[in-house]
Coordinates of C-alpha atoms in Angstrom, one line a residue:
X450 CA 132.4 128.5 108.3
X451 CA 131.4 127.6 104.8
X452 CA 127.6 127.3 104.7
X453 CA 126.1 124.5 102.6
X454 CA 123.9 125.2 99.6
X455 CA 120.3 124.1 99.6
X456 CA 118.9 122.5 96.5
X457 CA 115.4 121.2 97.6
X458 CA 115.1 118.7 94.7
X459 CA 118.7 117.5 94.6
X460 CA 118.6 114.0 93.1
X461 CA 122.3 113.2 93.3
X462 CA 124.0 111.7 96.3
X463 CA 127.4 112.3 94.6
X464 CA 126.5 116.0 94.1
X465 CA 125.6 116.4 97.7
X466 CA 128.9 115.0 98.8
X467 CA 131.1 116.8 96.2
X468 CA 129.5 120.2 95.8
X469 CA 128.9 121.1 99.5
X470 CA 125.2 120.7 99.1
X471 CA 123.0 120.1 102.2
X472 CA 122.7 116.4 103.0
X473 CA 120.5 115.1 105.9
X474 CA 121.7 111.7 106.9
X475 CA 118.8 109.2 106.9
X476 CA 121.1 106.2 106.3
X477 CA 120.3 104.5 109.6
X478 CA 116.9 103.6 108.2
X479 CA 118.7 101.4 105.6
X480 CA 119.8 99.2 108.4
X481 CA 116.2 99.3 109.9
X482 CA 114.7 98.2 106.6
X483 CA 117.1 95.4 106.1
X484 CA 117.1 94.0 109.7
X485 CA 114.1 95.2 111.6
X486 CA 111.2 95.8 109.2
X487 CA 110.3 92.1 109.1
X488 CA 109.6 92.2 105.3
X489 CA 111.5 92.0 102.0
X490 CA 108.6 93.7 100.2
X491 CA 108.0 97.0 101.9
X492 CA 105.3 99.5 100.8
X493 CA 106.1 103.0 102.3
X494 CA 103.4 105.7 102.0
X495 CA 104.0 109.4 102.7
X496 CA 102.5 112.6 101.4
X497 CA 104.2 114.5 98.6
X498 CA 107.4 116.6 99.1
X499 CA 108.8 114.6 102.0
X500 CA 111.8 113.1 100.3
X501 CA 110.7 109.6 99.3
X502 CA 112.5 109.8 96.0
X503 CA 115.9 110.8 97.6
X504 CA 115.5 107.8 99.9
X505 CA 115.1 105.6 96.9
X506 CA 118.4 107.1 95.6
X507 CA 120.0 106.2 98.9
X508 CA 118.9 102.6 98.6
X509 CA 120.1 102.3 95.1
X510 CA 123.4 103.8 95.9
X511 CA 123.8 101.5 98.9
X512 CA 122.7 98.2 97.3
X513 CA 123.5 98.4 93.6
X514 CA 126.4 96.2 92.5
X515 CA 126.9 98.6 89.5
X516 CA 127.8 101.4 92.0
X517 CA 130.0 99.4 94.3
X518 CA 133.1 101.3 93.2
X519 CA 131.5 104.6 94.5
X520 CA 130.4 103.2 97.8
X521 CA 133.1 104.7 100.0
X522 CA 132.8 108.1 98.3
X523 CA 129.0 108.1 98.7
X524 CA 128.8 106.9 102.3
X525 CA 131.9 108.2 104.0
X526 CA 130.9 110.1 107.1
X527 CA 127.4 108.7 107.2
X528 CA 125.8 106.5 109.9
X529 CA 125.6 103.5 107.5
X530 CA 129.2 104.1 106.5
X531 CA 130.2 103.1 110.0
X532 CA 127.5 100.4 110.3
X533 CA 127.7 98.6 107.0
X534 CA 125.3 95.7 106.6
X535 CA 126.0 92.3 105.0
X536 CA 123.9 93.0 101.9
X537 CA 125.6 96.3 100.9
X538 CA 126.4 96.4 97.1
X539 CA 125.0 92.9 96.7
X540 CA 121.9 93.4 94.4
X541 CA 121.1 94.2 90.8
X542 CA 118.9 97.3 91.5
X543 CA 116.0 98.0 89.1
X544 CA 114.5 101.4 89.8
X545 CA 111.1 102.3 88.4
X546 CA 109.7 105.8 88.7
X547 CA 106.0 106.1 87.7
X548 CA 105.7 109.8 88.5
X549 CA 105.9 110.5 84.7
X550 CA 103.0 108.2 83.8
X551 CA 100.1 110.2 82.2
X552 CA 96.8 110.4 84.0
X553 CA 94.9 111.4 80.9
X554 CA 92.0 109.1 80.0
X555 CA 93.1 106.5 77.4
X556 CA 96.8 107.3 77.8
X557 CA 97.6 105.5 81.0
X558 CA 98.5 102.1 79.6
X559 CA 100.7 103.4 76.8
X560 CA 102.4 105.9 79.1
X561 CA 103.0 103.3 81.7
X562 CA 104.6 101.1 79.1
X563 CA 107.0 103.8 77.9
X564 CA 108.0 104.6 81.5
X565 CA 108.6 101.0 82.2
X566 CA 110.6 100.4 79.0
X567 CA 112.8 103.4 79.7
X568 CA 113.7 102.0 83.2
X569 CA 114.4 98.5 81.8
X570 CA 116.7 99.9 79.1
X571 CA 118.7 102.0 81.7
X572 CA 119.1 98.8 83.7
X573 CA 120.3 96.8 80.7
X574 CA 122.8 99.5 79.8
X575 CA 124.2 99.5 83.3
X576 CA 124.8 95.8 83.1
X577 CA 125.9 95.1 79.5
X578 CA 127.5 91.7 80.5
X579 CA 124.0 90.4 81.2
X580 CA 123.3 90.8 77.4
X581 CA 119.6 91.5 77.9
X582 CA 118.4 92.4 74.3
X583 CA 117.7 96.1 74.6
X584 CA 116.2 96.2 71.1
X585 CA 113.4 93.9 72.4
X586 CA 112.5 96.2 75.2
X587 CA 110.6 98.6 72.9
X588 CA 107.1 99.3 74.3
X589 CA 105.4 99.0 70.9
X590 CA 106.2 95.2 70.9
X591 CA 103.8 94.5 73.8
X592 CA 100.2 95.0 74.5
X593 CA 100.5 95.3 78.3
X594 CA 103.1 96.4 80.8
X595 CA 103.0 92.9 82.4
X596 CA 104.1 91.3 79.1
X597 CA 107.1 93.6 78.8
X598 CA 108.0 93.0 82.4
X599 CA 107.7 89.2 81.9
X600 CA 110.1 89.4 79.0
X601 CA 112.7 91.3 80.9
X602 CA 112.5 89.0 84.0
X603 CA 112.8 85.9 81.9
X604 CA 115.9 87.2 80.2
X605 CA 117.4 88.4 83.5
X606 CA 116.7 84.9 84.9
X607 CA 118.5 83.2 82.0
X608 CA 121.5 85.6 82.4
X609 CA 121.8 84.6 86.0
X610 CA 121.7 80.9 85.2
X611 CA 124.5 81.3 82.6
X612 CA 126.7 83.6 84.8
X613 CA 129.6 82.2 86.9
X614 CA 128.4 81.6 90.5
X615 CA 130.3 84.6 92.0
X616 CA 128.6 86.9 89.4
X617 CA 125.1 85.8 90.2
X618 CA 122.6 87.8 92.3
X619 CA 119.0 88.8 92.7
X620 CA 117.1 91.9 91.9
X621 CA 116.1 94.7 94.3
X622 CA 113.1 96.3 92.7
X623 CA 112.7 100.0 93.8
X624 CA 109.4 101.5 92.7
X625 CA 108.9 105.2 93.3
X626 CA 105.4 106.8 93.1
X627 CA 103.5 103.6 92.4
X628 CA 100.2 105.4 92.6
X629 CA 101.0 108.9 91.3
X630 CA 99.1 108.6 88.0
X631 CA 96.2 106.7 89.7
X632 CA 95.7 109.5 92.3
X633 CA 95.7 112.1 89.5
X634 CA 93.1 110.0 87.6
X635 CA 91.0 109.6 90.8
X636 CA 90.9 113.3 91.4
X637 CA 89.2 113.8 88.0
X638 CA 87.6 110.6 86.7
X639 CA 86.3 108.0 89.2
X640 CA 85.2 105.5 86.4
X641 CA 88.7 105.6 84.7
X642 CA 90.3 105.0 88.1
X643 CA 88.1 101.9 88.7
X644 CA 89.1 100.6 85.3
X645 CA 92.8 100.8 85.8
X646 CA 92.7 99.5 89.5
X647 CA 90.1 96.8 89.0
X648 CA 90.8 93.5 90.9
X649 CA 88.1 91.5 89.3
X650 CA 89.3 88.2 87.8
X651 CA 87.1 88.9 84.7
X652 CA 88.4 92.4 84.2
X653 CA 91.8 92.8 85.8
X654 CA 93.2 96.3 85.8
X655 CA 96.6 97.4 84.7
X656 CA 98.0 97.7 88.2
X657 CA 96.9 94.3 89.4
X658 CA 98.3 92.6 86.3
X659 CA 101.7 94.3 86.7
X660 CA 102.2 93.5 90.3
X661 CA 100.9 89.9 89.9
X662 CA 103.7 89.5 87.4
X663 CA 106.3 90.8 89.9
X664 CA 105.0 88.4 92.5
X665 CA 105.5 85.5 90.1
X666 CA 109.2 86.2 90.0
X667 CA 109.7 86.9 93.7
X668 CA 111.8 84.7 95.8
X669 CA 115.5 85.5 95.3
X670 CA 116.3 81.9 94.1
X671 CA 116.9 80.5 90.6
X672 CA 113.8 80.9 88.5
X673 CA 112.5 83.6 90.9
X674 CA 115.1 86.4 90.6
X675 CA 113.5 89.2 92.6
X676 CA 114.9 89.3 96.1
X677 CA 113.6 92.5 97.6
X678 CA 111.1 95.3 96.9
X679 CA 110.8 98.8 98.2
X680 CA 107.7 100.6 96.9
X681 CA 106.8 104.3 97.7
X682 CA 103.5 106.1 97.1
X683 CA 101.1 108.6 98.6
X684 CA 97.8 106.9 99.4
X685 CA 96.4 103.4 100.0
X686 CA 93.5 103.8 97.6
X687 CA 95.4 101.9 94.9
X688 CA 97.0 99.5 97.4
X689 CA 94.1 97.0 97.1
X690 CA 95.1 96.6 93.4
X691 CA 98.6 95.7 94.4
X692 CA 97.8 93.3 97.3
X693 CA 95.1 91.4 95.4
X694 CA 97.9 90.2 93.0
X695 CA 100.9 90.9 95.2
X696 CA 100.0 89.7 98.7
X697 CA 103.6 89.4 99.7
X698 CA 103.7 93.2 100.3
X699 CA 103.8 94.7 103.8
X700 CA 102.6 98.3 104.4
X701 CA 105.2 99.6 106.8
X702 CA 104.0 103.2 106.7
X703 CA 102.6 103.3 110.3
X704 CA 105.5 101.4 112.0
X705 CA 107.2 103.5 114.7
X706 CA 110.6 102.4 113.4
X707 CA 110.2 104.4 110.2
X708 CA 108.1 107.4 111.4
X709 CA 111.0 109.8 110.6
X710 CA 112.5 107.9 107.6
X711 CA 111.6 110.9 105.5
X712 CA 110.8 114.4 106.6
X713 CA 112.8 116.5 109.1
X714 CA 112.7 116.0 112.9
X715 CA 113.1 119.1 115.1
X716 CA 116.8 118.2 115.7
X717 CA 117.4 117.6 112.0
X718 CA 115.8 121.0 111.1
X719 CA 117.9 122.7 113.8
X720 CA 121.0 121.1 112.2
X721 CA 120.0 122.1 108.7
X722 CA 119.6 125.7 109.9
X723 CA 123.0 125.7 111.5
X724 CA 124.6 124.3 108.3
X725 CA 122.9 126.7 105.9
X726 CA 121.8 130.0 107.5
X727 CA 124.3 132.8 108.2
X728 CA 122.4 134.9 110.7
X729 CA 124.9 137.7 110.4
X730 CA 123.3 138.4 107.0
X731 CA 119.7 138.4 108.3
X732 CA 117.9 141.5 109.5
X733 CA 117.2 141.0 113.2
X734 CA 116.2 137.4 112.9
X735 CA 117.2 134.9 115.6
X736 CA 117.3 131.1 115.2
X737 CA 114.5 130.6 117.7
X738 CA 112.2 133.0 115.7
X739 CA 113.0 131.2 112.5
X740 CA 112.3 127.8 114.1
X741 CA 109.0 129.1 115.6
X742 CA 107.8 130.4 112.2
X743 CA 108.7 127.1 110.5
X744 CA 107.0 125.1 113.2
X745 CA 103.8 127.0 112.6
X746 CA 104.0 126.7 108.8
X747 CA 105.4 123.2 108.2
X748 CA 105.6 121.0 111.3
X749 CA 102.9 118.8 112.8
X750 CA 103.1 115.5 110.9
X751 CA 102.9 112.4 113.2
X752 CA 103.1 109.2 111.2
X753 CA 102.8 106.5 113.8
X754 CA 100.2 105.9 116.5
X755 CA 101.5 106.4 120.0
X756 CA 104.5 108.4 118.7
X757 CA 104.4 112.0 119.8
X758 CA 107.4 113.2 117.7
X759 CA 106.3 115.2 114.8
X760 CA 108.3 115.9 111.6
X761 CA 108.4 118.8 109.1
X762 CA 107.7 118.6 105.4
X763 CA 111.2 118.5 103.8
X764 CA 110.8 120.2 100.5
X765 CA 108.6 123.0 101.9
X766 CA 111.2 123.6 104.7
X767 CA 114.2 123.7 102.3
X768 CA 112.3 126.0 99.9
X769 CA 111.4 128.3 102.7
X770 CA 114.9 128.5 104.0
X771 CA 116.2 129.4 100.6
X772 CA 113.7 132.3 100.5
X773 CA 114.9 133.5 103.9
X774 CA 118.6 133.2 102.9
X775 CA 117.9 135.0 99.5
X776 CA 115.7 137.8 101.0
X777 CA 117.8 138.3 104.1
X778 CA 114.7 138.4 106.3
X779 CA 112.0 136.3 107.8
X780 CA 109.3 135.4 105.3
X781 CA 105.8 135.3 106.7
X782 CA 103.9 134.4 103.6
X783 CA 102.6 131.1 102.5
X784 CA 103.7 129.3 99.3
X785 CA 100.7 130.3 97.1
X786 CA 101.6 127.8 94.3
X787 CA 101.4 124.9 96.7
X788 CA 98.1 126.2 98.2
X789 CA 96.6 126.5 94.8
X790 CA 97.7 123.1 93.5
X791 CA 96.9 121.2 96.7
X792 CA 93.5 122.9 97.1
X793 CA 92.7 121.7 93.6
X794 CA 93.6 118.1 94.6
X795 CA 91.6 118.4 97.8
X796 CA 88.6 119.5 95.8
X797 CA 88.9 116.5 93.6
X798 CA 89.3 114.1 96.5
X799 CA 86.4 115.6 98.5
X800 CA 84.1 114.7 95.6
X801 CA 84.5 111.1 96.7
X802 CA 82.4 111.8 99.8
X803 CA 78.8 113.0 100.1
X804 CA 78.0 116.5 101.3
X805 CA 77.2 115.4 104.9
X806 CA 80.7 113.9 105.3
X807 CA 82.4 116.9 103.7
X808 CA 80.4 119.3 106.0
X809 CA 81.4 117.3 109.1
X810 CA 85.1 117.3 108.2
X811 CA 84.9 121.0 107.2
X812 CA 83.4 122.1 110.5
X813 CA 86.0 120.3 112.5
X814 CA 89.0 121.4 110.5
X815 CA 87.8 125.0 110.4
X816 CA 87.5 125.1 114.1
X817 CA 90.9 123.5 114.5
X818 CA 89.4 120.5 116.3
X819 CA 90.5 116.9 115.9
X820 CA 88.6 114.3 113.9
X821 CA 88.0 111.0 115.6
X822 CA 87.7 108.1 113.2
X823 CA 88.1 104.3 113.0
X824 CA 90.5 103.9 110.1
X825 CA 89.8 101.1 107.6
X826 CA 92.5 98.6 106.8
X827 CA 92.5 99.6 103.2
X828 CA 90.5 101.9 100.9
X829 CA 88.7 100.2 98.0
X830 CA 86.7 102.5 95.7
X831 CA 85.9 99.5 93.5
X832 CA 83.4 98.4 96.1
X833 CA 81.7 101.7 96.8
X834 CA 80.9 105.0 94.9
X835 CA 81.5 107.1 98.0
X836 CA 83.8 107.1 101.0
X837 CA 82.3 107.3 104.4
X838 CA 83.7 109.6 107.2
X839 CA 86.4 107.2 108.4
X840 CA 87.5 106.3 104.9
X841 CA 87.7 110.0 103.9
X842 CA 89.7 110.8 107.0
X843 CA 92.1 108.0 106.2
X844 CA 92.5 109.2 102.6
X845 CA 93.2 112.8 103.7
X846 CA 95.8 111.4 106.2
X847 CA 97.7 109.6 103.5
X848 CA 97.6 112.6 101.2
X849 CA 99.1 114.8 104.0
X850 CA 96.1 117.1 104.5
X851 CA 95.7 115.8 108.0
X852 CA 97.9 113.8 110.4
X853 CA 97.7 111.7 113.5
X854 CA 97.2 113.9 116.5
X855 CA 99.8 113.4 119.2
X856 CA 98.8 111.1 122.1
X857 CA 96.9 108.3 120.2
X858 CA 97.1 104.9 121.7
X859 CA 98.3 102.4 119.2
X860 CA 95.5 99.8 119.8
X861 CA 92.7 102.3 120.2
X862 CA 89.7 101.5 118.0
X863 CA 89.1 105.3 117.3
X864 CA 92.1 107.5 116.5
X865 CA 92.3 111.3 116.5
X866 CA 93.5 113.3 113.4
X867 CA 94.2 117.0 113.0
X868 CA 95.3 119.5 110.4
X869 CA 99.1 119.5 110.9
X870 CA 100.1 123.1 110.3
X871 CA 99.2 126.6 109.0
X872 CA 100.0 125.9 105.3
X873 CA 97.5 123.0 105.2
X874 CA 94.9 125.0 107.2
X875 CA 95.2 127.7 104.5
X876 CA 94.7 124.9 101.8
X877 CA 91.5 123.8 103.6
X878 CA 90.4 127.4 103.8
X879 CA 91.0 127.9 100.1
X880 CA 88.9 124.8 99.3
X881 CA 86.1 125.8 101.7
X882 CA 86.0 129.3 100.2
X883 CA 85.9 128.0 96.7
X884 CA 83.1 125.6 97.6
X885 CA 81.2 128.3 99.3
X886 CA 81.3 130.4 96.1
X887 CA 83.8 133.1 97.0
X888 CA 84.7 135.2 93.9
X889 CA 87.6 137.5 93.1
X890 CA 86.4 141.0 92.4
X891 CA 87.4 144.6 92.5
X892 CA 88.0 145.4 96.1
X893 CA 89.1 148.5 97.9
X894 CA 92.9 148.5 98.7
X895 CA 93.8 148.1 102.3
X896 CA 96.9 150.3 102.3
X897 CA 95.3 152.7 104.9
X898 CA 94.7 149.7 107.1
X899 CA 98.3 148.5 106.7
X900 CA 99.7 151.9 107.4
X901 CA 99.9 153.8 110.7
X902 CA 96.3 155.1 110.0
X903 CA 95.0 151.6 110.9
X904 CA 91.7 152.3 109.1
X905 CA 89.6 149.1 109.0
X906 CA 86.7 150.7 107.0
X907 CA 88.0 149.5 103.6
X908 CA 88.2 145.9 105.0
X909 CA 84.6 146.1 106.2
X910 CA 83.5 147.4 102.8
X911 CA 85.3 144.5 101.1
X912 CA 83.7 141.9 103.4
X913 CA 80.2 143.4 102.6
X914 CA 80.9 143.1 98.9
X915 CA 82.1 139.5 99.3
X916 CA 78.9 138.6 101.2
X917 CA 76.7 140.3 98.6
X918 CA 78.3 138.2 95.8
X919 CA 77.9 134.8 97.6
X920 CA 75.4 132.4 96.2
X921 CA 72.8 130.9 98.5
X922 CA 74.3 127.4 98.3
X923 CA 77.4 126.2 100.0
X924 CA 78.9 123.7 102.4
X925 CA 76.7 125.2 105.2
X926 CA 74.4 128.2 105.8
X927 CA 75.9 131.6 106.4
X928 CA 77.2 131.8 110.0
X929 CA 80.1 133.3 112.0
X930 CA 82.5 130.7 110.4
X931 CA 81.5 131.9 107.0
X932 CA 82.0 135.5 108.2
X933 CA 85.5 134.6 109.3
X934 CA 86.2 133.2 105.8
X935 CA 85.0 136.5 104.3
X936 CA 87.5 138.4 106.4
X937 CA 90.2 135.9 105.4
X938 CA 89.3 136.1 101.7
X939 CA 89.2 139.9 101.8
X940 CA 92.6 140.2 103.5
X941 CA 94.3 137.7 101.2
X942 CA 92.9 139.4 98.1
X943 CA 94.7 142.6 98.8
X944 CA 97.4 143.1 96.1
X945 CA 99.9 144.7 98.5
X946 CA 100.0 141.5 100.7
X947 CA 101.0 143.4 103.8
X948 CA 98.3 141.9 106.0
X949 CA 98.3 138.2 106.9
X950 CA 95.2 136.7 108.5
X951 CA 95.2 133.8 111.0
X952 CA 91.8 132.2 111.8
X953 CA 90.8 130.3 114.9
X954 CA 94.2 130.9 116.5
X955 CA 94.6 129.0 119.8
X956 CA 95.5 131.1 122.8
X957 CA 95.5 128.2 125.2
X958 CA 93.3 128.5 128.2
X959 CA 91.9 131.8 126.9
X960 CA 90.2 130.3 123.9
X961 CA 90.4 130.7 120.1
X962 CA 90.5 134.2 118.5
X963 CA 88.4 134.6 115.4
X964 CA 90.9 136.5 113.3
X965 CA 94.4 137.7 114.1
X966 CA 95.9 140.0 111.4
X967 CA 99.7 140.4 111.3
X968 CA 101.0 143.5 109.5
X969 CA 104.4 143.4 107.7
X970 CA 104.6 147.2 107.4
X971 CA 107.3 148.6 109.6
X972 CA 105.2 151.0 111.7
X973 CA 101.8 149.5 111.0
X974 CA 99.3 148.2 113.5
X975 CA 98.3 144.5 114.0
X976 CA 94.7 143.6 114.5
X977 CA 92.6 141.2 116.5
X978 CA 88.9 140.8 115.4
X979 CA 86.1 139.1 117.4
X980 CA 83.2 138.7 114.9
X981 CA 79.5 138.2 115.6
X982 CA 76.8 137.5 113.1
X983 CA 73.0 138.0 113.3
X984 CA 70.6 137.1 110.5
X985 CA 68.9 140.2 109.1
X986 CA 65.5 139.3 110.6
X987 CA 67.0 139.0 114.1
X988 CA 69.1 142.1 114.2
X989 CA 67.3 144.4 116.6
X990 CA 69.2 147.2 118.3
X991 CA 69.1 145.2 121.5
X992 CA 70.4 142.0 119.8
X993 CA 73.3 144.0 118.1
X994 CA 74.2 145.6 121.4
X995 CA 74.2 142.2 123.2
X996 CA 76.5 140.7 120.5
X997 CA 78.8 143.7 120.7
X998 CA 79.2 143.4 124.4
X999 CA 79.8 139.6 124.1
X1000 CA 82.6 140.2 121.5
X1001 CA 84.2 142.9 123.7
X1002 CA 84.2 140.6 126.7
X1003 CA 85.9 137.9 124.7
X1004 CA 88.6 140.4 123.4
X1005 CA 89.4 141.4 127.0
X1006 CA 90.2 137.7 127.7
X1007 CA 92.1 137.1 124.5
X1008 CA 94.5 140.0 124.8
X1009 CA 95.8 138.9 128.2
X1010 CA 96.8 135.5 126.7
X1011 CA 100.6 135.2 126.5
X1012 CA 100.5 134.5 122.8
X1013 CA 98.4 137.6 122.1
X1014 CA 100.0 139.8 124.7
X1015 CA 103.4 139.5 122.9
X1016 CA 102.0 140.9 119.6
X1017 CA 103.1 144.5 119.4
X1018 CA 101.0 147.5 118.3
X1019 CA 97.7 145.5 118.6
X1020 CA 94.3 147.0 117.9
X1021 CA 91.4 144.9 119.2
X1022 CA 88.1 145.2 117.3
X1023 CA 84.6 143.9 118.2
X1024 CA 82.5 143.7 115.0
X1025 CA 78.9 142.7 114.5
X1026 CA 77.4 141.9 111.1
X1027 CA 73.7 141.8 110.6
X1028 CA 72.9 140.0 107.4
X1029 CA 75.4 141.3 104.9
X1030 CA 76.2 144.6 106.6
X1031 CA 78.7 145.7 109.3
X1032 CA 76.2 147.1 111.8
X1033 CA 78.6 147.8 114.7
X1034 CA 82.4 148.0 115.1
X1035 CA 84.2 149.1 118.2
X1036 CA 87.8 149.2 119.2
X1037 CA 88.7 148.4 122.8

C-alpha cells in the first residue's frame, strides 16, 4: 500500500488529487449548504486550525465557472462527484481572504484596502472577457474599502448586462477570516476595536460600511449581481458590525447539519491514520494507542447543542501525525508553539472581563468542571466595556478554548461548556500561571527523578523556590490549586522534558488525582502526587499529620482506579506543604 503524504496546510485541491496527498472528503456539506441550510448568505464560525480555508477552496472549485474544465479532475471519487447539484460551476466566484489584514493601530483601513484590491484584481484576471478595468482597482484611488467594492460591483453589473444571455451569471462571494484582524485588534486595543466595528449611524466603522455595500448588491438579479455568500470567521464579537448593515446573513455555526463540516470526526481520523501511518515502521505503537493519545490531546469539540458527536482539531491532528511518522514513535508532548501563542491570545481576551468573572472561570476550568451559562445571541463590545460571565463563556467557546459539553438540550436556557482537551487545558494553565506571577528561574535538574533513582527531592526544592518567588497578588489566594500549578510549572520547566504532568486527572468513580507524572525514560518511574496545603500559621504537627493521613487515604483510592492501575512502575506520594515549605512527604 502506498501511504498518503500529510501536508497540514495544503491549499490546493488539485495537488491533493495529483500528488497522493491526504484528502478528507467533506464535499457532502456542499450539498447541505446549497439545499438544507435555508440561507444564501451563511456565516460559519469555527476556531482556528479546523480547516475553514480549505472548505472555501472546495466551494470555489465546485461553483466557479472559471474552473469548470477541471471539475471532473477535482471531484472524481468524492461524494459530491456522485451527487452533483444543479448549481455546480454556475457562479462567478469572488474569494476574499482577510487573514492578511494588519491589526496594527492606524493600519487597518489601508491594509484592508490592499487585501481587497488584490482579490478583485485576481478575479478580473480570471475573467478577462468581463473587461473590468484592472488599472482602476488600485487601492490608492479610494478612501474606503466600501468605495472600491462599489466600483467593482458596478462594473461587474454592467458587464453582465452587456454579455449574451448564456454568459450571464451572479457572484458567489466567499469571505475567509472576516474577523481575523478585528480579533487581533481586540486582544490588544479595545478602543481601536470599537472604532473599526462601530455600528453608529454617525460614526460607522469600516466593517459595517463594507458589508452594507455588499448587501446593496445582493439579490442575484440584474442590478443586484451577488447571488450567494459564504463567510467564515472565528468569533461573533464582530458579527454585530456585519448584521447591522448586512441583516441578510444567517449564522449557521450551531446548526446540527454542519457540526462536522470542518474538523475530523472519530471515523475520519481513523481513516486518516489508515491512509497515512505505516505501523510496521513505528516502535511498538498500536492504532488504538495512537487514537487514545490523540483523543486526549485534540478531541472534545462539540459544535451543536444536543449533538454528542465530538470532532478533532484538524491541523493539530495532522501536525501530530507527521511528528509520529517522522520520529517513528508515539509523541507525548504538547505543541509548545501553539500553547504559547494561544495563551497570549487568551490573556488578551480575558482582559475583557473583570477579575471576578476571570476567577470564576479559572476555578471551574482548573478543576475540569463544566461552566453553565446562558449564551447571548450576539456579543457587542460597543455597548459595554466588560463582558459578563455568560458573554465571556460565549467568546471563549467561539475561539475554541472551551466547547459545548455533550448532552446539552437544544432549547435549554442554560448550557454547559467545558475545556475540550489536554492541549487547551495546558493553555489555560499557562495563562493562570502567568497571571499568578510564575517566573522562570534557575531550577535543579530532575534527571534523578526521571531515572531509576526516582528521587523527588529536586522537584520539591524547585516547588519551594517557585513559591518563594511568587508575588502576593494573583487570580486567587495561595491554596492547593496554586500548589498544583507550582508542581506543573516545575515539571514543565525541566530542560530534559522527560516528565509530563497531568493535573486534576479524572479517574471516574474514584475522583480526580492532583498530579500524575508520566516519565518517557525507558526504565524510569511514573508518579502520582496527592498534595495538601496548610497556611504557615496553621501548620502544627497534628495538622500536618492529619493532612498527610488524608492524602494517603486518597492515594489508596486513586491507585485502584482502572485508569491509574494500568500505569506501570507507579510511585504514589503524599505531600504536605506548610506555607512555602515541603513539610512532609511519604511514599505509599
